[in-house]
């Protein structure tokens, strides 16, 4: 198992190296003069020159690259032009909001997705199955911002049950946090829940056909144990492999959800950075988020090994 | 008093073309400690018979259309799945053809044996462990205590089948159904597994229903044999009389192609033609289109089992006349 | 069981495999539903110049916030623009962007995937870059790329292609790797067939099924992502009528004019659902092995 973790971490190194190169390259790909583009139309030539020097864009390319990796080695991801502080510090301030939102959405995803997938598989082709799959199809087809808007119209504007936006930190007021994040988390979760329901159903159907399920029943095990132990343990294996994809989708979705519900998270930070051409922030933030995602995927692979002895003992 | 009574059992499957009977009017019985062999070509309904007795066929599409199964004076057909759970394990247990896929890959073999016992008896964790080690010992797994925490993929096919047997016998069932327990194994391993089953029958005294393609396996293990063709029982007799004097033309064909006692190949192919699918069975005698002795009358009615000798029955209109020397 | 397989040996009526696949597709209930849903939107998009009516940009402050009705089928927005016209033109833009992304994916995904899968020496380098591009959260990368290139329809197409081509390439590569080891391909190699010939005649035609399935889902993702980008304000520049733009503008008037949001939202949903159903149907018919994958 340590072997799996080590092997996966090693194979993540080239990926992260290329990810960092792409992030680095982005700002340099701005058509024309990047410094002028960043400074905006109202900037004077002197201001543009100043910015060029600040960003190191006046240096030869290889020096820029050296500087960049030197910075990364020191844990310095550059400075946000808009906020006037380090990219890392700015990210760390916003990250808890996004992580809280994503975890909450992940809970919805897993509960709704796995439960409805199992029930659908157990009642294959029944009304329940068809309803669950219809629901999943809607889940993967409704854009999360549209669902969010509909929920705002219904629950905030008409019923007034929940606030339409704004954020209350969990540490300040857990109930307030719940109120401010329930709609965002639910609208964010539905896509992944639909996806997971479909995957769980087909994985479960596949497993229920296996010989060892018949063996478990032939031994006189209670139905509950056959399903929840023997079938689920095997059905979860392919499900775990998509958790990485699900987290990636959650982070993507969070960008929009945060913008929609005015939650001060990573997504909002990056959208603002993009809209105000704060490229150092975009570059550093993208690198950080992606690194986080790569770490999640390593964890998923280790989890996979934990679930499947055939991989664990490889 | 028979341990198992199967009377007129008919199991139907719902298919795309309507309901078809996989097995029809299957009747037989089994005494305590007896070994009954069931032979027949692939698709003749052996597994469906076994799975119907166990109540393991998914319903739907399967349905017991007629007949009954009585085990230990209890009528099994008609019991709920929950009631059947109490029978499976301590009453009847089953081992399957594919040892490679019949064990759950993600749990240790110890866990899988122990949960079987735990489902039927209240025992402490350490007693469960002791029983599991004892069972592995009995089926001939060396250093059983150490292997308890192994996973199925760490064992060979023969060892897995031994584990399956240990699991099936863990609750000391009165009847063990072995559905082609050796088909997937190497020839030498096949003999070992059969010997093991014989030894365990002597030790535990359970009855065994052994399903096979192979007349050699029947000769070596069974007391009595049931021959199935196209979902029906076509001959039943003590093993010795079947080998001496097979009465049904189909059984005779089977015996002509027994290559050796253990060798499984060639399987029952010496009879020209193929077994009809359940939906395409011919009228009258199901074996008619492949039968050397068929006459026009054979396709007019389905022959029923008839005793031609004490304890030896066959379902063929011409059995008596053909049996005459 | 096909009805052709008959025990009595009645002669087979051989059907061309493509025909058989088509016949099964048109018996697939979900596929047909998807085709109808998608067909409606695609038809509206194609007919936009004739059915949109007034200019989608024409302001008419006298007529603002009119609810859907007889004169204004879908009502009007805060500038009194015809929502019907804007949604219809938005459909066209969605279709153009989706189809372009799909076309670019078909070409470059196949090229990269086939190169990586067929030429072992290229595999490592290509797939590391592929993995890196796939490691970014999709929307975030798309946002970053459009922000660098500048917001425009063309750049949205480029950004979404950069995001999705690695995913398509990966699928093509897996099928190519499997096919490369097939006996008939090995036989062609042994017979001295050139790489290009082997790829064109033996490998790529058989790698098409999973790719076609992927492309129909990709169309859905592309339409969805485009709407997301323009909703966030980094897609095509307003007042270009895209569904995302219309919904973003409608946000401030949710209470008084909810139709500004709901109508393009439903249109978006119909499109994406239609494509997902199409993809499911294609997958069921063309490639049942793919069922577990997303
Ligand atoms: N789930 C099912 N649905 C429809 N028909 C079935 C099903 N299971 C079995 N059958 C039919 O029942 C008949 C008997 O099958 P069965 O598995 O009992 O044969 P068998 O004698 O055990 O053969 P084998 O030696 O191959 O194991 C077959 O013709 C098969 O078509
Ligand atoms: S009844 Fe007729 S067809 Fe059937 S086995 Fe006997 S002789 Fe052959
Ligand atoms: Mg069988």
Short mmCIF file of C-alpha atoms in Angstrom, two decimals, chain A residues 210-225 229-231 233-234 237 307-313, chain B residues 51 54-56 81 85 88-89 94 96 98 101-107 111-112 115-116 119-120 151 153-154 164 167:
data_model
loop_
_atom_site.label_atom_id
_atom_site.label_comp_id
_atom_site.label_asym_id
_atom_site.label_seq_id
_atom_site.Cartn_x
_atom_site.Cartn_y
_atom_site.Cartn_z
CA UNK A 210 -21.29 -12.28 -10.19
CA UNK A 211 -20.92 -15.82 -8.92
CA UNK A 212 -19.83 -14.76 -5.45
CA UNK A 213 -23.17 -13.06 -4.87
CA UNK A 214 -24.88 -16.37 -5.60
CA UNK A 215 -22.43 -18.01 -3.18
CA UNK A 216 -23.28 -15.49 -0.49
CA UNK A 217 -26.96 -16.23 -0.95
CA UNK A 218 -26.34 -19.98 -1.03
CA UNK A 219 -24.69 -19.68 2.40
CA UNK A 220 -27.94 -18.37 3.84
CA UNK A 221 -26.71 -14.85 4.51
CA UNK A 222 -29.47 -12.30 5.08
CA UNK A 223 -30.29 -10.23 2.00
CA UNK A 224 -29.10 -7.07 3.75
CA UNK A 225 -25.65 -8.56 4.26
CA UNK A 229 -21.44 -6.19 2.38
CA UNK A 230 -20.75 -8.49 -0.53
CA UNK A 231 -22.19 -6.46 -3.39
CA UNK A 233 -17.74 -3.68 -1.32
CA UNK A 234 -17.15 -4.72 -4.91
CA UNK A 237 -14.25 -0.18 -6.38
CA UNK A 307 -10.64 -1.55 -1.02
CA UNK A 308 -9.25 -4.07 -3.45
CA UNK A 309 -6.86 -6.66 -2.01
CA UNK A 310 -5.82 -7.67 -5.51
CA UNK A 311 -4.22 -4.25 -5.93
CA UNK A 312 -3.05 -3.99 -2.35
CA UNK A 313 -0.94 -7.14 -2.58
CA UNK B 51 -31.05 -23.70 -8.01
CA UNK B 54 -32.08 -23.82 -3.20
CA UNK B 55 -34.53 -21.05 -4.08
CA UNK B 56 -31.67 -19.15 -5.70
CA UNK B 81 -36.63 -15.79 0.87
CA UNK B 85 -32.14 -18.27 4.50
CA UNK B 88 -29.43 -22.55 3.22
CA UNK B 89 -26.29 -23.40 5.14
CA UNK B 94 -24.14 -25.69 -2.46
CA UNK B 96 -20.36 -24.28 -7.73
CA UNK B 98 -16.28 -21.89 -10.91
CA UNK B 101 -15.21 -16.55 -9.29
CA UNK B 102 -17.37 -18.05 -6.59
CA UNK B 103 -15.46 -16.50 -3.72
CA UNK B 104 -15.73 -12.79 -3.05
CA UNK B 105 -12.40 -11.25 -4.08
CA UNK B 106 -12.40 -8.46 -1.51
CA UNK B 107 -12.83 -10.47 1.69
CA UNK B 111 -14.00 -13.87 6.89
CA UNK B 112 -16.13 -15.64 4.30
CA UNK B 115 -19.70 -15.11 8.34
CA UNK B 116 -21.39 -18.28 7.11
CA UNK B 119 -25.31 -16.25 10.05
CA UNK B 120 -26.70 -19.42 11.63
CA UNK B 151 -7.55 -13.54 -0.03
CA UNK B 153 -6.56 -14.41 -5.41
CA UNK B 154 -3.67 -15.79 -3.34
CA UNK B 164 -15.76 -23.44 -1.06
CA UNK B 167 -17.61 -22.95 3.61
#
